Amino acid sequence: MMKTLKIALLQITPCETLQENLEKGISACRQASALGADLVLFPEMWSNGYRIYDRPVDEWRAEAIPANGGFIRAFGQLAKELGLAICITLLEEYEGGPRNSCILFDRHGEQTLAYAKVHTCDFGVERNLTPGEDFYTATLDTACGGVNVGAMICYDREFPESARILMLKGAELILVPNACPMEINRLSQLRTRAFENMLAIATCNYPQTVPDCNGGSSVFDGVAYLPELEGSRDTCILQAGGAEGIYVADLDLEQLRAYRETEVHGNAFRHPSKYTLLTHTAIDRPFLRDGYRA
């Protein structure tokens, strides 16, 4: 059996209310299922459309919802109904302050993974969020069999350590909910994370109808070389434009796994004992720019 995982990126515009986002999100998942998707990914903080800029902090913090509340449970039930894995995102109600989170349900509606953004954008309004504590992986049950999945959220992608840790924990696929302009440098980050860790990275952004976003959702499969090709290949297997839509990529798991068994990147020739400086606390941040948004 050929193992091709169909990943649907829901590059869709959010609505004004939680209920409207619930209804639109459910509709988008149904459309993705009709397109044959095995897994769907929402953009960052779908529950309130990442509407945390240019608003009073107390106002948007009050929009946090519980990770086991009705909004999230509805997507778990939908995942079971459709036989479709769903990675839903939310502003999560959390003791000590809300978190920027995602929850992954498998095709049976079982929660497989929960992750809170570790690298919150503390140079801006996200300083009012509670960062996550760690990076996690889990085996996602799909029609293609088990797939080892991890997650990063937006600004996490700018730290090589995020993807590296997920690779070391066994991730084959990293899901990245996003809410920012996906210009050439950020796209290059994603390409690099996939290349250097020999894994696939799927990123879902908001469309150009959302302020400070421009679409550009993407999937990089991480396979830079194939025996039958001279030189390297383009690892980008999907690159959306700016328009609202549902974009589906076919990830060849057999190809990825064969590549991981034979190539030299990832964990093959690392020297961890020489990287101790990476665990030291940073005390100087000379390149911080006021007003920069990740």
Tab-separated table of C-alpha atoms in Angstrom:
chain	number	residue	atom	x	y	z
A	1	MET	CA	0.000	0.000	0.000
A	2	MET	CA	1.391	3.361	-1.030
A	3	LYS	CA	1.577	5.634	1.981
A	4	THR	CA	0.536	9.109	0.842
A	5	LEU	CA	-0.788	11.389	3.573
A	6	LYS	CA	-3.150	14.082	2.309
A	7	ILE	CA	-2.703	17.255	4.391
A	8	ALA	CA	-5.270	20.051	4.053
A	9	LEU	CA	-4.252	23.569	5.064
A	10	LEU	CA	-7.302	25.655	5.996
A	11	GLN	CA	-6.134	29.083	4.833
A	12	ILE	CA	-9.409	30.747	5.782
A	13	THR	CA	-10.561	34.117	7.122
A	14	PRO	CA	-11.855	34.146	10.715
A	15	CYS	CA	-15.196	35.572	11.782
A	16	GLU	CA	-16.150	37.928	14.600
A	17	THR	CA	-17.391	35.438	17.206
A	18	LEU	CA	-16.453	32.074	18.663
A	19	GLN	CA	-19.678	30.515	17.401
A	20	GLU	CA	-19.092	31.789	13.875
A	21	ASN	CA	-15.538	30.438	13.924
A	22	LEU	CA	-16.870	27.104	15.136
A	23	GLU	CA	-19.371	26.920	12.283
A	24	LYS	CA	-16.914	28.070	9.625
A	25	GLY	CA	-14.233	25.727	10.944
A	26	ILE	CA	-16.581	22.743	10.847
A	27	SER	CA	-17.625	23.627	7.299
A	28	ALA	CA	-13.990	23.875	6.196
A	29	CYS	CA	-13.205	20.469	7.718
A	30	ARG	CA	-16.137	18.934	5.847
A	31	GLN	CA	-14.885	20.450	2.608
A	32	ALA	CA	-11.382	19.125	3.271
A	33	SER	CA	-12.789	15.665	3.961
A	34	ALA	CA	-14.653	15.762	0.637
A	35	LEU	CA	-11.296	16.522	-1.026
A	36	GLY	CA	-9.882	13.316	0.453
A	37	ALA	CA	-7.811	14.844	3.243
A	38	ASP	CA	-6.405	12.645	6.012
A	39	LEU	CA	-5.369	15.580	8.216
A	40	VAL	CA	-6.431	19.229	8.444
A	41	LEU	CA	-4.522	22.107	10.001
A	42	PHE	CA	-5.958	25.471	11.113
A	43	PRO	CA	-4.066	28.776	11.250
A	44	GLU	CA	-2.918	30.147	14.607
A	45	MET	CA	-5.453	30.761	17.384
A	46	TRP	CA	-8.527	30.028	15.261
A	47	SER	CA	-10.945	30.299	18.202
A	48	ASN	CA	-10.666	34.104	18.107
A	49	GLY	CA	-8.868	34.596	14.795
A	50	TYR	CA	-5.670	35.783	16.492
A	51	ARG	CA	-7.429	39.076	17.160
A	52	ILE	CA	-5.137	40.219	19.956
A	53	TYR	CA	-3.515	43.265	18.347
A	54	ASP	CA	-4.923	46.786	18.617
A	55	ARG	CA	-7.375	45.690	21.309
A	56	PRO	CA	-7.383	46.086	25.106
A	57	VAL	CA	-5.526	43.165	26.656
A	58	ASP	CA	-8.276	42.386	29.151
A	59	GLU	CA	-10.801	42.218	26.313
A	60	TRP	CA	-9.038	39.540	24.281
A	61	ARG	CA	-7.793	37.635	27.326
A	62	ALA	CA	-11.449	37.200	28.290
A	63	GLU	CA	-11.941	35.282	25.026
A	64	ALA	CA	-9.783	32.381	26.226
A	65	ILE	CA	-11.606	29.054	26.188
A	66	PRO	CA	-10.922	25.760	28.017
A	67	ALA	CA	-9.055	23.043	26.161
A	68	ASN	CA	-11.806	20.582	27.094
A	69	GLY	CA	-14.725	22.944	26.421
A	70	GLY	CA	-17.511	22.704	23.880
A	71	PHE	CA	-15.623	24.429	21.040
A	72	ILE	CA	-12.768	21.932	21.168
A	73	ARG	CA	-14.970	18.903	21.839
A	74	ALA	CA	-16.965	19.736	18.705
A	75	PHE	CA	-13.863	19.226	16.582
A	76	GLY	CA	-13.073	15.966	18.340
A	77	GLN	CA	-16.567	14.725	17.545
A	78	LEU	CA	-16.214	15.938	13.961
A	79	ALA	CA	-12.895	14.110	13.586
A	80	LYS	CA	-14.598	10.861	14.597
A	81	GLU	CA	-17.579	11.484	12.322
A	82	LEU	CA	-15.440	12.216	9.265
A	83	GLY	CA	-12.584	9.802	9.996
A	84	LEU	CA	-10.325	12.837	9.697
A	85	ALA	CA	-7.454	14.025	11.896
A	86	ILE	CA	-7.947	17.657	12.918
A	87	CYS	CA	-5.410	20.072	14.414
A	88	ILE	CA	-7.505	22.868	15.915
A	89	THR	CA	-5.997	26.035	17.429
A	90	LEU	CA	-7.199	28.232	20.257
A	91	LEU	CA	-6.583	30.938	22.803
A	92	GLU	CA	-6.541	28.541	25.737
A	93	GLU	CA	-7.868	29.369	29.181
A	94	TYR	CA	-5.055	28.530	31.553
A	95	GLU	CA	-4.176	29.111	35.173
A	96	GLY	CA	-1.825	32.094	35.359
A	97	GLY	CA	-2.890	33.476	31.986
A	98	PRO	CA	-4.083	32.244	28.585
A	99	ARG	CA	-1.935	30.230	26.199
A	100	ASN	CA	-1.590	30.080	22.431
A	101	SER	CA	-2.307	26.403	21.824
A	102	CYS	CA	-3.220	23.660	19.390
A	103	ILE	CA	-4.882	20.307	19.940
A	104	LEU	CA	-4.635	17.379	17.544
A	105	PHE	CA	-7.407	14.804	17.275
A	106	ASP	CA	-6.918	11.569	15.390
A	107	ARG	CA	-9.434	10.104	12.940
A	108	HIS	CA	-11.203	8.357	15.809
A	109	GLY	CA	-11.760	11.624	17.658
A	110	GLU	CA	-9.142	10.863	20.311
A	111	GLN	CA	-6.877	13.674	21.498
A	112	THR	CA	-3.380	12.741	20.367
A	113	LEU	CA	-1.349	15.859	21.070
A	114	ALA	CA	-1.709	19.152	22.930
A	115	TYR	CA	0.881	21.901	22.550
A	116	ALA	CA	1.223	25.488	23.801
A	117	LYS	CA	3.478	27.970	21.997
A	118	VAL	CA	6.856	28.037	23.742
A	119	HIS	CA	8.364	31.076	22.025
A	120	THR	CA	5.675	33.669	22.668
A	121	CYS	CA	6.413	37.046	21.032
A	122	ASP	CA	7.314	38.772	24.281
A	123	PHE	CA	8.514	41.900	22.463
A	124	GLY	CA	4.842	42.636	21.762
A	125	VAL	CA	1.349	41.922	22.992
A	126	GLU	CA	2.034	38.197	23.336
A	127	ARG	CA	3.956	39.013	26.502
A	128	ASN	CA	0.503	38.689	28.072
A	129	LEU	CA	0.388	34.966	27.209
A	130	THR	CA	1.751	32.080	29.244
A	131	PRO	CA	4.456	30.205	27.304
A	132	GLY	CA	4.360	26.446	26.929
A	133	GLU	CA	6.916	24.335	28.756
A	134	ASP	CA	8.157	21.802	26.194
A	135	PHE	CA	7.867	20.317	22.712
A	136	TYR	CA	5.950	17.081	22.297
A	137	THR	CA	5.474	14.360	19.728
A	138	ALA	CA	2.849	11.656	19.378
A	139	THR	CA	1.954	8.885	16.969
A	140	LEU	CA	-1.070	9.951	14.958
A	141	ASP	CA	-3.298	7.131	13.716
A	142	THR	CA	-4.122	7.796	10.059
A	143	ALA	CA	-5.407	5.782	7.098
A	144	CYS	CA	-1.709	5.503	6.129
A	145	GLY	CA	-0.846	4.020	9.522
A	146	GLY	CA	0.949	5.707	12.391
A	147	VAL	CA	2.744	9.004	11.707
A	148	ASN	CA	5.012	10.626	14.299
A	149	VAL	CA	3.819	14.227	14.602
A	150	GLY	CA	4.947	17.303	16.531
A	151	ALA	CA	3.908	20.965	16.525
A	152	MET	CA	5.381	24.449	16.532
A	153	ILE	CA	3.385	27.679	16.439
A	154	CYS	CA	4.456	30.699	14.358
A	155	TYR	CA	7.451	32.327	16.135
A	156	ASP	CA	8.669	28.886	17.267
A	157	ARG	CA	9.876	28.325	13.692
A	158	GLU	CA	12.487	31.067	14.111
A	159	PHE	CA	14.393	28.973	16.648
A	160	PRO	CA	16.270	25.984	15.158
A	161	GLU	CA	16.032	24.281	18.537
A	162	SER	CA	12.254	23.871	18.223
A	163	ALA	CA	12.381	21.615	15.169
A	164	ARG	CA	15.609	19.964	16.314
A	165	ILE	CA	14.055	18.824	19.575
A	166	LEU	CA	11.009	17.502	17.745
A	167	MET	CA	13.280	15.601	15.346
A	168	LEU	CA	15.184	14.094	18.262
A	169	LYS	CA	11.851	13.021	19.766
A	170	GLY	CA	11.014	11.173	16.569
A	171	ALA	CA	8.855	13.623	14.585
A	172	GLU	CA	8.359	12.844	10.898
A	173	LEU	CA	5.929	15.718	10.399
A	174	ILE	CA	5.716	19.087	12.168
A	175	LEU	CA	2.456	21.034	12.075
A	176	VAL	CA	2.837	24.834	12.213
A	177	PRO	CA	-0.219	27.051	12.757
A	178	ASN	CA	0.761	30.585	11.737
A	179	ALA	CA	-0.400	34.225	11.705
A	180	CYS	CA	2.085	36.576	10.031
A	181	PRO	CA	3.413	37.566	6.593
A	182	MET	CA	5.037	34.499	5.020
A	183	GLU	CA	7.718	36.287	3.045
A	184	ILE	CA	10.856	34.787	1.539
A	185	ASN	CA	12.891	34.671	4.746
A	186	ARG	CA	10.252	32.928	6.841
A	187	LEU	CA	9.587	30.492	4.014
A	188	SER	CA	13.335	29.885	3.912
A	189	GLN	CA	13.280	29.090	7.626
A	190	LEU	CA	10.662	26.415	7.070
A	191	ARG	CA	12.548	24.972	4.113
A	192	THR	CA	15.709	24.868	6.215
A	193	ARG	CA	14.054	23.248	9.241
A	194	ALA	CA	12.695	20.516	6.981
A	195	PHE	CA	16.025	20.024	5.186
A	196	GLU	CA	18.298	19.969	8.218
A	197	ASN	CA	16.055	17.592	10.195
A	198	MET	CA	14.882	15.333	7.340
A	199	LEU	CA	11.211	15.789	8.163
A	200	ALA	CA	8.101	17.352	6.656
A	201	ILE	CA	6.776	20.724	7.804
A	202	ALA	CA	3.202	21.834	7.088
A	203	THR	CA	2.357	25.488	7.808
A	204	CYS	CA	-1.101	27.046	7.703
A	205	ASN	CA	-1.375	30.835	7.615
A	206	TYR	CA	-4.309	33.238	7.379
A	207	PRO	CA	-5.100	34.586	3.891
A	208	GLN	CA	-4.357	38.102	2.665
A	209	THR	CA	-7.815	39.213	3.804
A	210	VAL	CA	-6.478	39.205	7.388
A	211	PRO	CA	-4.357	42.190	8.519
A	212	ASP	CA	-0.612	41.492	8.582
A	213	CYS	CA	-1.101	38.100	6.887
A	214	ASN	CA	-0.691	37.102	3.254
A	215	GLY	CA	-1.457	33.410	2.887
A	216	GLY	CA	1.525	31.489	1.590
A	217	SER	CA	0.654	28.312	3.490
A	218	SER	CA	3.137	25.607	2.585
A	219	VAL	CA	4.328	22.037	2.909
A	220	PHE	CA	8.003	21.093	2.654
A	221	ASP	CA	8.620	17.343	2.545
A	222	GLY	CA	12.273	17.522	3.635
A	223	VAL	CA	13.529	15.146	0.911
A	224	ALA	CA	16.371	16.991	-0.791
A	225	TYR	CA	17.892	14.131	-2.769
A	226	LEU	CA	16.554	11.142	-4.679
A	227	PRO	CA	18.713	8.345	-6.174
A	228	GLU	CA	17.322	8.869	-9.672
A	229	LEU	CA	18.001	12.630	-9.684
A	230	GLU	CA	21.263	14.438	-10.297
A	231	GLY	CA	21.672	17.118	-7.662
A	232	SER	CA	19.035	18.286	-5.206
A	233	ARG	CA	15.289	18.709	-5.652
A	234	ASP	CA	12.809	21.346	-4.468
A	235	THR	CA	11.386	20.142	-1.141
A	236	CYS	CA	8.342	22.427	-1.465
A	237	ILE	CA	5.367	20.273	-2.455
A	238	LEU	CA	2.747	22.971	-1.831
A	239	GLN	CA	2.863	26.758	-1.822
A	240	ALA	CA	-0.456	28.581	-1.590
A	241	GLY	CA	-1.050	32.070	-2.891
A	242	GLY	CA	-2.713	34.800	-0.878
A	243	ALA	CA	-6.337	33.877	-1.482
A	244	GLU	CA	-8.648	32.236	1.009
A	245	GLY	CA	-8.993	28.532	0.328
A	246	ILE	CA	-8.334	24.935	1.295
A	247	TYR	CA	-5.016	23.680	-0.041
A	248	VAL	CA	-4.183	19.952	-0.089
A	249	ALA	CA	-0.698	18.426	-0.317
A	250	ASP	CA	0.212	14.784	-0.861
A	251	LEU	CA	3.045	13.781	1.478
A	252	ASP	CA	4.827	10.614	0.338
A	253	LEU	CA	5.623	8.898	3.637
A	254	GLU	CA	7.438	5.961	2.049
A	255	GLN	CA	9.782	8.316	0.235
A	256	LEU	CA	10.396	10.352	3.397
A	257	ARG	CA	11.113	7.287	5.533
A	258	ALA	CA	13.482	5.756	2.992
A	259	TYR	CA	15.320	9.066	2.801
A	260	ARG	CA	15.622	9.296	6.596
A	261	GLU	CA	17.201	5.844	6.715
A	262	THR	CA	19.990	6.646	4.264
A	263	GLU	CA	20.806	10.372	4.294
A	264	VAL	CA	23.300	12.285	6.419
A	265	HIS	CA	21.234	15.077	8.014
A	266	GLY	CA	19.141	15.087	11.189
A	267	ASN	CA	20.797	13.120	13.967
A	268	ALA	CA	23.254	11.168	11.825
A	269	PHE	CA	26.513	12.990	12.565
A	270	ARG	CA	25.776	15.428	15.380
A	271	HIS	CA	28.276	16.268	18.183
A	272	PRO	CA	25.988	17.132	21.135
A	273	SER	CA	28.853	17.367	23.632
A	274	LYS	CA	30.131	20.406	21.724
A	275	TYR	CA	26.847	22.312	21.857
A	276	THR	CA	26.709	23.116	25.577
A	277	LEU	CA	26.622	26.877	24.939
A	278	LEU	CA	23.123	26.409	23.501
A	279	THR	CA	21.780	25.571	26.950
A	280	HIS	CA	23.080	28.769	28.568
A	281	THR	CA	20.602	31.536	29.314
A	282	ALA	CA	20.836	34.433	26.855
A	283	ILE	CA	21.603	37.702	28.654
A	284	ASP	CA	22.143	40.071	25.726
A	285	ARG	CA	19.548	40.772	23.032
A	286	PRO	CA	21.112	43.537	20.902
A	287	PHE	CA	18.911	42.939	17.856
A	288	LEU	CA	15.532	43.413	19.489
A	289	ARG	CA	13.376	45.769	17.434
A	290	ASP	CA	10.419	47.619	18.931
A	291	GLY	CA	7.222	46.872	17.117
A	292	TYR	CA	8.509	43.775	15.336
A	293	ARG	CA	5.871	41.099	14.959
A	294	ALA	CA	6.691	37.443	14.341
